[in-house]
XYZ file of C-alpha atoms in Angstrom:
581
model
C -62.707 -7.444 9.024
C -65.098 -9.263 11.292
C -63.758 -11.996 13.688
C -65.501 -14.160 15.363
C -65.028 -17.097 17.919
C -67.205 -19.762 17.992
C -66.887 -23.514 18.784
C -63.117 -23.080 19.616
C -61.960 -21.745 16.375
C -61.081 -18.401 15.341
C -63.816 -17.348 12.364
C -62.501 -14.152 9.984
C -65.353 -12.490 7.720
C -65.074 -10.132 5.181
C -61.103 -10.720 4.263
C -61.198 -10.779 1.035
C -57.897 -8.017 0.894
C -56.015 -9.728 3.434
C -56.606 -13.431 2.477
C -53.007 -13.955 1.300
C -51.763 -12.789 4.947
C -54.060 -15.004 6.526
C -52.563 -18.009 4.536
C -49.766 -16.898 6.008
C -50.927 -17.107 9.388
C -52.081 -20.669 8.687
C -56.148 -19.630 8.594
C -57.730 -22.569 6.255
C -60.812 -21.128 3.598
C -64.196 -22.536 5.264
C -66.474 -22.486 2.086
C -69.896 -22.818 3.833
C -69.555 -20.180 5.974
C -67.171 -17.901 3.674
C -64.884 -16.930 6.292
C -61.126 -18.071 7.480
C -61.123 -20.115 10.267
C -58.152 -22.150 12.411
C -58.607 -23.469 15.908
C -58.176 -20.910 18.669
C -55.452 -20.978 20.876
C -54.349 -18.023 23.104
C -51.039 -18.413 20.651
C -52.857 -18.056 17.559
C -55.207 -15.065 18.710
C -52.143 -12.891 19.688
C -49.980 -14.045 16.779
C -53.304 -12.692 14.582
C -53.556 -9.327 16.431
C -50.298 -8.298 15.997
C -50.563 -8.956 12.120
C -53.731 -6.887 12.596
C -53.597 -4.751 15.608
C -56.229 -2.323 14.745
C -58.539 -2.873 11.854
C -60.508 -5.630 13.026
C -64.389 -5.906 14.950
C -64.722 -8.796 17.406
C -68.075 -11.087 18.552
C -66.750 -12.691 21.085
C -66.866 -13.881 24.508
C -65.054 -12.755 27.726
C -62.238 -14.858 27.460
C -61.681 -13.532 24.151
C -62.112 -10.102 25.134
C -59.500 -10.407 28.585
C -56.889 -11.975 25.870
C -57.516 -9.122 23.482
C -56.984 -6.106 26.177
C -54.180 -8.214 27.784
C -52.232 -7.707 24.734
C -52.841 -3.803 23.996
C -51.794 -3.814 27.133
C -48.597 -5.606 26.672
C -48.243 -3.065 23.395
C -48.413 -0.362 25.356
C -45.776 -1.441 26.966
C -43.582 -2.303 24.131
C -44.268 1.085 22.132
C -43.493 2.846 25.051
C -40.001 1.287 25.307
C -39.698 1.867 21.778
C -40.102 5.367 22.104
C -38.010 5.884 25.030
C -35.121 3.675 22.225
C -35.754 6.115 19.283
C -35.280 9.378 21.890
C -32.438 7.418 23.105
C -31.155 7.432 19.374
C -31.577 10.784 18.652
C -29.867 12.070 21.101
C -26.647 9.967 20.932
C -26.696 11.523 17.772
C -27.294 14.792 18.773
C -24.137 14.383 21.734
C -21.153 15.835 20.702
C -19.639 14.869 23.660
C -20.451 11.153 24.591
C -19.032 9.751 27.706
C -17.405 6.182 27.678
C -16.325 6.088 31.435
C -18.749 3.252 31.925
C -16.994 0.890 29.372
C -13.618 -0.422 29.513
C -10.855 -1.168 26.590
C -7.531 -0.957 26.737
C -5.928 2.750 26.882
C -4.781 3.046 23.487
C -7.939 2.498 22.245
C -9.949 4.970 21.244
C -13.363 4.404 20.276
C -14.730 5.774 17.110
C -17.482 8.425 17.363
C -20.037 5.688 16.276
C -18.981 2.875 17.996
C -19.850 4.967 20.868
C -23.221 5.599 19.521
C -23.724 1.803 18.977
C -22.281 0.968 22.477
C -24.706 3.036 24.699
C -27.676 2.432 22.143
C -27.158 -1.446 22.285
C -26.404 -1.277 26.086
C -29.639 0.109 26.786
C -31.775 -2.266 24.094
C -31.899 -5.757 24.570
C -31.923 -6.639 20.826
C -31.099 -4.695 18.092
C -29.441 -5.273 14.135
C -26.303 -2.984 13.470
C -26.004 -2.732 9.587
C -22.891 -1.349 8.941
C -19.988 -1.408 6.124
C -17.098 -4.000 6.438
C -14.482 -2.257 8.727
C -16.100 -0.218 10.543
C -15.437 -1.925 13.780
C -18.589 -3.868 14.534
C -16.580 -6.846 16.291
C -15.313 -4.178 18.552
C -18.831 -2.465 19.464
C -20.168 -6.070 20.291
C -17.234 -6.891 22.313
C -16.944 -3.670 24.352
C -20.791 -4.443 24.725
C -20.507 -7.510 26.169
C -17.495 -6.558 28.510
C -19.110 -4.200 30.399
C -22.720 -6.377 30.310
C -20.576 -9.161 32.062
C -18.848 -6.634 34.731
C -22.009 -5.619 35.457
C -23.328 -9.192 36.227
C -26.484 -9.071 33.103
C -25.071 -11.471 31.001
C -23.069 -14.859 31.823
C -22.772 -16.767 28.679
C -22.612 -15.329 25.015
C -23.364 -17.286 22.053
C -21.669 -16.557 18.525
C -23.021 -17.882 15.512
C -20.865 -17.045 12.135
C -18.777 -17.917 9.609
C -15.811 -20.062 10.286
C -13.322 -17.606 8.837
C -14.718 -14.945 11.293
C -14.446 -16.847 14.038
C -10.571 -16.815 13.788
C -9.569 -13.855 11.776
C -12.353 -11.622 13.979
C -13.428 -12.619 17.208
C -10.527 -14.644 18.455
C -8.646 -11.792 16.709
C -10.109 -8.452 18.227
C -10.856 -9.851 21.678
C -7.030 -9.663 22.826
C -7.417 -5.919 21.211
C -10.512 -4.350 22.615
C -11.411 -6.908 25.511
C -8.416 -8.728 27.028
C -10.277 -10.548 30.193
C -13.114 -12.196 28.035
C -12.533 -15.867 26.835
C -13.646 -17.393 23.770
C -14.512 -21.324 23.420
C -14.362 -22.051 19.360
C -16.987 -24.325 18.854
C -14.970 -26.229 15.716
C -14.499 -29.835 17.133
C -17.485 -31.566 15.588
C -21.303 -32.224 16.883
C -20.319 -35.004 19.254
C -17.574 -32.837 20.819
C -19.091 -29.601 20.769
C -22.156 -31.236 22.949
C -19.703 -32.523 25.549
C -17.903 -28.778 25.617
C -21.149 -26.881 26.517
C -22.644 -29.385 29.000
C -19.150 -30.497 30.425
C -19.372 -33.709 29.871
C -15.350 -35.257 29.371
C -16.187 -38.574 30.376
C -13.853 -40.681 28.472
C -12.389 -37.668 26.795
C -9.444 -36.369 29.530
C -7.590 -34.338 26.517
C -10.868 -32.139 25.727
C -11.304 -31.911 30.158
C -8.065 -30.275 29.966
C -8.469 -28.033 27.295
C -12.211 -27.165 27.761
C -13.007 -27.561 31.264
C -12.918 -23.934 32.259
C -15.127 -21.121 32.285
C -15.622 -19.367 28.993
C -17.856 -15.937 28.543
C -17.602 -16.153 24.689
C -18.886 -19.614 22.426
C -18.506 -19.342 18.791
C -19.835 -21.465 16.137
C -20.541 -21.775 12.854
C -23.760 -21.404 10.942
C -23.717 -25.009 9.598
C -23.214 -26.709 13.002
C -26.285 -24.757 15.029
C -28.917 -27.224 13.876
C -27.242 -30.142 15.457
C -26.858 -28.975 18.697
C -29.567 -26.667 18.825
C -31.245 -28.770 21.874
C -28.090 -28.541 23.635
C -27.990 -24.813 23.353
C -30.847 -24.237 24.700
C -30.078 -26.867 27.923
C -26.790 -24.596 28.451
C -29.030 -21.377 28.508
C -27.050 -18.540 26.898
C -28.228 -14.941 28.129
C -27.010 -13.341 24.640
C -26.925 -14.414 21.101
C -25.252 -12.339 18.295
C -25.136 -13.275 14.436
C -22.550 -12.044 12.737
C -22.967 -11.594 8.818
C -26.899 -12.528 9.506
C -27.083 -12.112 5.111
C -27.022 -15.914 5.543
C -30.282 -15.889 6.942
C -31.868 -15.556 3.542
C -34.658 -18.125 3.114
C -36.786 -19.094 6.361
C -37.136 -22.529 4.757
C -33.580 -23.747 5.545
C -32.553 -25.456 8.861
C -29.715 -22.981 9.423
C -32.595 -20.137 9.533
C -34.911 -22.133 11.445
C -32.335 -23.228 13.984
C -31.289 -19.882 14.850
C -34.750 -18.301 15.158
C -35.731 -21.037 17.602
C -32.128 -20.038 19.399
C -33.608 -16.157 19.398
C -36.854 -16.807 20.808
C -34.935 -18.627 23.667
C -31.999 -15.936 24.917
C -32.929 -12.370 26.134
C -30.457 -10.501 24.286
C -29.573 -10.982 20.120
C -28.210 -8.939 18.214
C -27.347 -9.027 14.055
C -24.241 -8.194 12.886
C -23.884 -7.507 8.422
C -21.961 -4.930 6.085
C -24.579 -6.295 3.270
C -27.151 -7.897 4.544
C -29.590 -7.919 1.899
C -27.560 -8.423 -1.614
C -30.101 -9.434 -3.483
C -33.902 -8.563 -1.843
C -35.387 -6.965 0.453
C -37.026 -10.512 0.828
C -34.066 -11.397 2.639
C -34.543 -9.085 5.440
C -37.060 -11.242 7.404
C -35.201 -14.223 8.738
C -32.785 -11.548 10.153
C -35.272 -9.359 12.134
C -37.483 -12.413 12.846
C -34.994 -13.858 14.687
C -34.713 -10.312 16.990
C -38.330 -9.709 16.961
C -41.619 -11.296 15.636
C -43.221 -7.538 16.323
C -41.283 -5.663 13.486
C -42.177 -8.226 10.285
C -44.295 -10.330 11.674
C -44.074 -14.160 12.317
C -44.921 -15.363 9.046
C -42.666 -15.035 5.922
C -45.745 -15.327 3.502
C -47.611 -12.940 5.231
C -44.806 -10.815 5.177
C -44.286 -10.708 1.476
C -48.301 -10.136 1.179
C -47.623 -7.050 3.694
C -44.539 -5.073 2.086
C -44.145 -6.413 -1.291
C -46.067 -7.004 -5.092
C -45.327 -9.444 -7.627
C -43.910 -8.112 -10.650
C -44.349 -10.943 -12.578
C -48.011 -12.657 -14.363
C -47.105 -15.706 -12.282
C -46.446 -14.299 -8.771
C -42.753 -15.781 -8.832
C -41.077 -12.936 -8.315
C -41.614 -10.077 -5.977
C -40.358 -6.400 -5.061
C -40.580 -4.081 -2.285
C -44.574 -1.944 -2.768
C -42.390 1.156 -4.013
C -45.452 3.172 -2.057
C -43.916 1.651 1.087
C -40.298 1.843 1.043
C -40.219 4.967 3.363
C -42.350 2.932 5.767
C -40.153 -0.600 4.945
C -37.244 1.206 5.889
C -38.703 2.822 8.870
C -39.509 -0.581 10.323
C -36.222 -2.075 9.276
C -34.467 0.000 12.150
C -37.152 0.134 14.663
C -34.003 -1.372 17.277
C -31.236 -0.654 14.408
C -28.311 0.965 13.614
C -26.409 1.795 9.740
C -23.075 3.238 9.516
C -21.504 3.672 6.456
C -17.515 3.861 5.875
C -17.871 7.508 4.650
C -19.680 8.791 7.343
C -17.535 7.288 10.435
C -14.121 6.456 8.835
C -11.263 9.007 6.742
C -10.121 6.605 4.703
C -7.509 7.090 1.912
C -8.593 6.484 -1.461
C -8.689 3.948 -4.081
C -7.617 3.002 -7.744
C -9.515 0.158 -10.310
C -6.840 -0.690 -13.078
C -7.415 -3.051 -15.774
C -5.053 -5.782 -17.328
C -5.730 -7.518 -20.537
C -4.341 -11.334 -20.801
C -4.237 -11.898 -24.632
C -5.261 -14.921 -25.536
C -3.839 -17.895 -27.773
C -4.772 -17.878 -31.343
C -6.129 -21.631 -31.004
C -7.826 -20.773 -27.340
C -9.211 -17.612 -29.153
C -11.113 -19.519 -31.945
C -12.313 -21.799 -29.408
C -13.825 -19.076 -27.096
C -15.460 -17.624 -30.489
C -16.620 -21.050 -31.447
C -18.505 -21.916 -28.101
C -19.555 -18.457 -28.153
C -21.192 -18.455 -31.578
C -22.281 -21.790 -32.332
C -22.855 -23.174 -28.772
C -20.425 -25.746 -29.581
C -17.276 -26.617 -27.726
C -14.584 -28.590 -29.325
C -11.686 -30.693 -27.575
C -9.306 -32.669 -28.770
C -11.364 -33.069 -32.304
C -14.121 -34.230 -30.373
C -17.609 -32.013 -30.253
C -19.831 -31.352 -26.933
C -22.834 -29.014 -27.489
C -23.307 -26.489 -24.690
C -27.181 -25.811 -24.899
C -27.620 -25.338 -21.407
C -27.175 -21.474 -21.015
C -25.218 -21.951 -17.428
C -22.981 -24.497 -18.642
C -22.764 -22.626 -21.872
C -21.498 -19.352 -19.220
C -19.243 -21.554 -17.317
C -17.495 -23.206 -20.085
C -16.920 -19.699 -21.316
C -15.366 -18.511 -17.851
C -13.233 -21.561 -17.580
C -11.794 -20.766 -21.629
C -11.256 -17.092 -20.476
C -8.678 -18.645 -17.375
C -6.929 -21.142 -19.997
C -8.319 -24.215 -19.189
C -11.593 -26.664 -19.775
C -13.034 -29.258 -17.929
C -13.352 -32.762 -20.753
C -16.902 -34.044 -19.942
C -15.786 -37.316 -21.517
C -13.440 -37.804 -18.742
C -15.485 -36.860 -15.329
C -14.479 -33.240 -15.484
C -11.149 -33.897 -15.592
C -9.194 -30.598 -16.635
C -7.526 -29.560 -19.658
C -5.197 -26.718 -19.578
C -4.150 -24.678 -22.686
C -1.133 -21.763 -22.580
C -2.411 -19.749 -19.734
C -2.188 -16.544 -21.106
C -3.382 -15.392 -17.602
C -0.919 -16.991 -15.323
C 1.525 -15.440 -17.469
C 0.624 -11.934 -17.368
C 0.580 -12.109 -13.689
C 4.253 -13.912 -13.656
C 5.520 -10.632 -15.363
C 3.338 -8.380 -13.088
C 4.603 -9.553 -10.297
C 8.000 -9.361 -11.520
C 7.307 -5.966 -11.992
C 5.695 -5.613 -8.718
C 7.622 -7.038 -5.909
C 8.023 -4.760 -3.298
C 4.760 -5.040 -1.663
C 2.005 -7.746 -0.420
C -0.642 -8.604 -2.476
C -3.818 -10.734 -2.482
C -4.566 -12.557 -5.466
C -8.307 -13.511 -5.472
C -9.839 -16.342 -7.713
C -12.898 -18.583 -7.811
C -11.994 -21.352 -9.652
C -10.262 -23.747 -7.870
C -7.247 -25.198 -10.712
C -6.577 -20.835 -11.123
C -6.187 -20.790 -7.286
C -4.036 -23.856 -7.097
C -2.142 -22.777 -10.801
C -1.239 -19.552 -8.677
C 0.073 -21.229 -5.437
C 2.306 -23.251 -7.535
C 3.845 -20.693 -9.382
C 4.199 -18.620 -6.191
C 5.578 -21.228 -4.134
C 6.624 -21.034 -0.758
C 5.768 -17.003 -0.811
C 2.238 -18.074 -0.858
C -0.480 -19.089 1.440
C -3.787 -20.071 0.176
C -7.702 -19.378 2.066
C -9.639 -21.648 0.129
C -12.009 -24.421 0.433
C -9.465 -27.354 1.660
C -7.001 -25.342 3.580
C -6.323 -27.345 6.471
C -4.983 -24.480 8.658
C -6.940 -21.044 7.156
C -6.132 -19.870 11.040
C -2.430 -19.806 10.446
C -2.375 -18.661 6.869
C -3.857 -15.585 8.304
C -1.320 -15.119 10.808
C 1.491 -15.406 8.070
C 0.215 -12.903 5.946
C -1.175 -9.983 8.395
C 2.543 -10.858 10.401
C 4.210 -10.063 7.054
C 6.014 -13.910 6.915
C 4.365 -14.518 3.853
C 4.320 -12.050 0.644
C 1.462 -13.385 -1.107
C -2.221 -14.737 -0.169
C -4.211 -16.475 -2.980
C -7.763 -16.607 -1.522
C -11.253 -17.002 -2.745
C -13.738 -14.411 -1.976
C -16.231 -16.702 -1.126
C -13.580 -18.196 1.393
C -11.812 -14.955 2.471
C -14.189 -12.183 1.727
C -16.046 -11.691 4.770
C -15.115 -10.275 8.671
C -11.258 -10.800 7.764
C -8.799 -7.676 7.855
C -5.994 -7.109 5.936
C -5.030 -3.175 5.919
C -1.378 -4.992 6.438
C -1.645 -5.050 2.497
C -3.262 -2.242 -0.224
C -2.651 -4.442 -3.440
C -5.266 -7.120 -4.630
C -5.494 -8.687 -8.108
C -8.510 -9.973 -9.228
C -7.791 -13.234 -11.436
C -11.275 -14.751 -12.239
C -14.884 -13.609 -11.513
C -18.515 -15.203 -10.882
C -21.292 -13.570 -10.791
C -21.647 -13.223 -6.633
C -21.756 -9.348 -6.140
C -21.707 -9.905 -2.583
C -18.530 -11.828 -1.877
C -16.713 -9.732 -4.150
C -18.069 -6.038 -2.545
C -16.948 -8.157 0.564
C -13.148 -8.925 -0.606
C -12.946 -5.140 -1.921
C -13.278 -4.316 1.979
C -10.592 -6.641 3.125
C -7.744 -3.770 2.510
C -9.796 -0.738 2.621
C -11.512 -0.323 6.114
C -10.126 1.134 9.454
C -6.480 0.896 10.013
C -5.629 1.628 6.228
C -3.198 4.218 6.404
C -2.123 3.571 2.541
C -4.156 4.362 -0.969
C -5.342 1.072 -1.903
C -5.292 -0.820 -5.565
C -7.655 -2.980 -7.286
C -6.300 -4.989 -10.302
C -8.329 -6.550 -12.637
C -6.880 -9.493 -15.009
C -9.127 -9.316 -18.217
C -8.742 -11.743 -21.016
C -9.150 -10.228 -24.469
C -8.831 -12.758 -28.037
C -6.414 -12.684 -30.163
C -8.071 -10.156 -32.133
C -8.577 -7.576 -29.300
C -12.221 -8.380 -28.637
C -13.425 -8.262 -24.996
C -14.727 -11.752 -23.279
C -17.260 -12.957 -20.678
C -14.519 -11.335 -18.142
C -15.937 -7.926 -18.839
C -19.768 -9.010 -18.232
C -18.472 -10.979 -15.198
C -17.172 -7.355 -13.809
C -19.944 -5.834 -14.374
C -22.371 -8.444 -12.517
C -19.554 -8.082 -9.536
C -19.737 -4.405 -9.422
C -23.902 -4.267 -8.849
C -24.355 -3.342 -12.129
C -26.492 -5.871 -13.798
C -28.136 -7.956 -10.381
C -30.048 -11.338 -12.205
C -28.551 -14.085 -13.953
C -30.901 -13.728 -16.755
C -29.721 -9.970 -17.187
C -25.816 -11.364 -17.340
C -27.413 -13.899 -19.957
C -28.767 -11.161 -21.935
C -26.372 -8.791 -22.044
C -24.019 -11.512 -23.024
C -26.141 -12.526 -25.865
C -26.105 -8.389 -26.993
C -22.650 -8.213 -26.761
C -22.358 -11.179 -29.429
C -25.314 -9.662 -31.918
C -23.578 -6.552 -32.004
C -19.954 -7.646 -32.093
C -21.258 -10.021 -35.567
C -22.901 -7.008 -36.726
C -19.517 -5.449 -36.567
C -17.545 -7.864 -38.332
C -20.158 -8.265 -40.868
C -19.847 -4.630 -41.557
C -16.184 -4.838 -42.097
């Protein structure tokens, strides 16, 4: 490429290759003189040469030239650092014998091999993304972190950004545990609120002054709240800022991704916390090291996805990862990163998958079959066609737990005999001696099951008014049962208090359910653990949308439009059966 600077504006020649990139940059087609062009600021010349550090002639003048060594200049700088961070790795890895005098926990703690790794890694590397599997201790690496960062006068204030459900059953959780002298403000009191608790301001408000007028090292918040007070964030001026379970930084265009981007390019240290933090693309990757770095990926997303990946459709829709690159994706992934993996840092015991098939109703069977096969559903002699395929799926799922939502009456739900609910009544009567979570997605199953558990119950579910203390009465033992969604429950919570979990209903999120699987089986699980699967089968022994469901939850099939197409298989084959016979 040729690039030019002429008239205040940035001129590219000869581009044809990278044209897609330099969209992405914001570079606008200049037909007469067949180049790219965009006005030149010292902002938009260094944001282009670190897209293109090294493939690129310039005609320019001196000003252009000065900016141009100033910044291989500053990249000597940073690859240097770099360097010194991957040595750094490889020897941690290398050290058999890795001292931990420097940070403090309490004395019967004893930090995993790894966690060490992560500690002195982090310590020395201002931002950084630690991928690793649910339980193996990645609260506790941040926190020990941070501990000795404070003692040692680098950091004052920490911000938290996460899920709501971490916030309590994690960090306000593990910092008794592994740091006792840290103190954690829970950002949960509302926008209004939360301003006057980081800039102090009780005026009129003598219950929050009481309550919130001290010095905390620790805020947390949740994802959906950043945006609000993102101006007041930066006002407070945090020194750190981790994201824990960054996967919900998928798609730069929302304001939760923005918000906490803008937060990164304001605080000195950031760190990513995620046991899956891709589930679907590699696509998804960029909000998450964007907001660490703009040197790994880039700035752009668009100019990302020209960089790394190819469409794989005639319409450019969809894209994957260049398979010629994936070495080199990877490599750049964990340029400041970390992965652990459960197998290689934990012993833990093992596990079990058992199946459990809820026979269905005649009547409810010859329903399912008729929705199924004719795309019709019938209630109360009355006829709805499904043609939507997604409705069509959903109406199925619904059938398959025992009930139906009437479109004639605003959703309002129909139940049939729950052939379900009662298979689990006599499985738990079977099956008393030991705590048990019972996970669901549909809201009437979750609600069906804390009524016929009663008071041995306690529900984590969208509406729970207190999810802080159902927590507490489970992991304390003073409740037998929890009945919990794994959207709700299935991510940064621990429960290695119980090894039993029942799986009621499915969707077709792989993610939250490879989450709940790891609410029982991570570190501190001293017991084998069980996974039981409720599977409704018709009348006449046939399997149901229940089995496809399981295997869109286990990885298995990864699109919706592969679940719709094995679904539709399934059927062609099971009426070339009965044809047959």
């Amino acid at each position: 490429m040729l690039v030019k600077y002429t008239s205040g504006k940035i001129e590219v020649y000869d581009s044809y290759d990278e044209r897609f990139r330099l969209k992405g940059l914001k570079f606008r087609w200049g037909a007469k003189k067949k180049c790219w062009y965009k006005p030149y600021t010292s902002n938009a010349l260094l944001r282009f040469l670190a897209e293109f550090p090294d493939k690129t002639e310039y005609v320019c003048g001196q000003e252009f030239v000065d900016l141009i060594q100033e910044f291989k200049e500053q990249e000597k700088v940073r690859l240097a650092e770099l360097a010194k961070l991957n040595q750094l790795k490889e020897d941690l890895f290398n050290d058999n014998n890795i001292s931990m005098e420097d940070f403090r926990y309490p004395a019967e703690i004893t930090p995993f091999v790894h966690q060490q790794i992560a500690c002195h890694y982090f310590y020395d590397s201002p931002v950084g993304n630690l991928y690793g599997d649910c339980g193996v201790g990645k609260t506790a690496i941040m926190l020990m972190l941070i501990e000795r960062l404070k003692r040692e006068r680098k950091i004052d204030k920490v911000l938290v950004i996460t899920l709501k459900n971490i916030m309590y059953g994690a960090w306000k959780k593990d910092i008794p545990k592994f740091a006792p002298d840290l103190k954690l403000c829970i950002l949960d009191r509302g926008t209004k609120i939360n301003k006057k608790i980081l800039l102090k301001d009780f005026h009129g408000h003598p219950k929050y002054k009481k309550l919130y007028d001290k010095d905390f090292d620790i805020y947390a918040i949740n994802f959906e709240s950043v945006h609000a007070i993102k101006d007041v964030i930066s006002r407070v001026g945090f020194d750190m800022c981790i994201i824990d379970e960054s996967s919900k930084l998928k798609d730069p265009k929302t304001k939760i991704s923005k918000a906490c981007i803008d937060i990164g390019d304001m605080v000195p240290r950031k760190y990513i916390l995620s046991g899956t933090p891709a589930p679907n693309k590699e696509l998804e990757y960029f909000c998450q090291i964007r907001f660490l770095s703009d040197r790994v990926f880039g700035d752009n997303f668009w100019a990302f996805r020209e960089r790394w990946f190819e469409p794989v459709d005639r319409f450019g829709f969809k894209y994957e990862l260049d398979p010629m690159r994936t070495e080199e994706f990877s490599t750049s992934l964990y340029t400041y990163g970390l992965r652990f993996t459960q197998e290689d840092c934990i012993d833990l015991p093992d596990t079990s998958v058992e199946f459990i098939p809820a026979i269905m109703t005649k009547d409810l069977s010859q329903m399912y079959r008729t929705l199924e096969k004719e795309k019709v559903l019938q209630i109360d002699k009355n006829l709805y066609p499904t043609d939507n395929p997604l409705s069509g799926l959903l109406k199925l799922r619904q059938l398959s737990s025992g009930f139906i939502s009437d479109p004639d009456k605003d959703g309002e739900i129909k139940v049939f005999k729950n052939h379900k609910l009662h298979v689990l009544k006599e499985f738990l009567d079977n099956n008393q001696s030991e705590q048990m979570i019972i996970w669901a997605v549909f809201r009437h199953d979750l609600l069906a099951i804390r009524e016929l558990l009663g008071d041995d119950a306690v529900g984590l579910y969208g509406g729970i008014k207190d999810p802080e203390k159902a927590i507490d009465d489970f992991t304390s033992g003073r409740a037998k049962y929890l009945v919990a969604n794994p959207a709700s429950a299935g991510h940064g919570l621990t429960f290695v208090n119980c090894r039993v979990n029942l799986f009621y209903s499915f969707d077709y999120n792989a993610e939250n359910y490879q989450q709940a699987l790891r609410r029982t089986h991570r570190a501190g699980q001293l017991r084998n653990v069980i996974y039981y699967h409720l599977m409704s089968v018709t009348s006449d022994g046939m399997s149901t949308i229940d089995e496809i469901m399981h295997l869109a939850v286990e990885g298995k099939i990864t699109r919706l439009l592969d679940i719709l197409n094995l679904f539709k298989e399934k059927y062609e084959y099971r009426k070339t059966q009965e044809s047959i016979n």
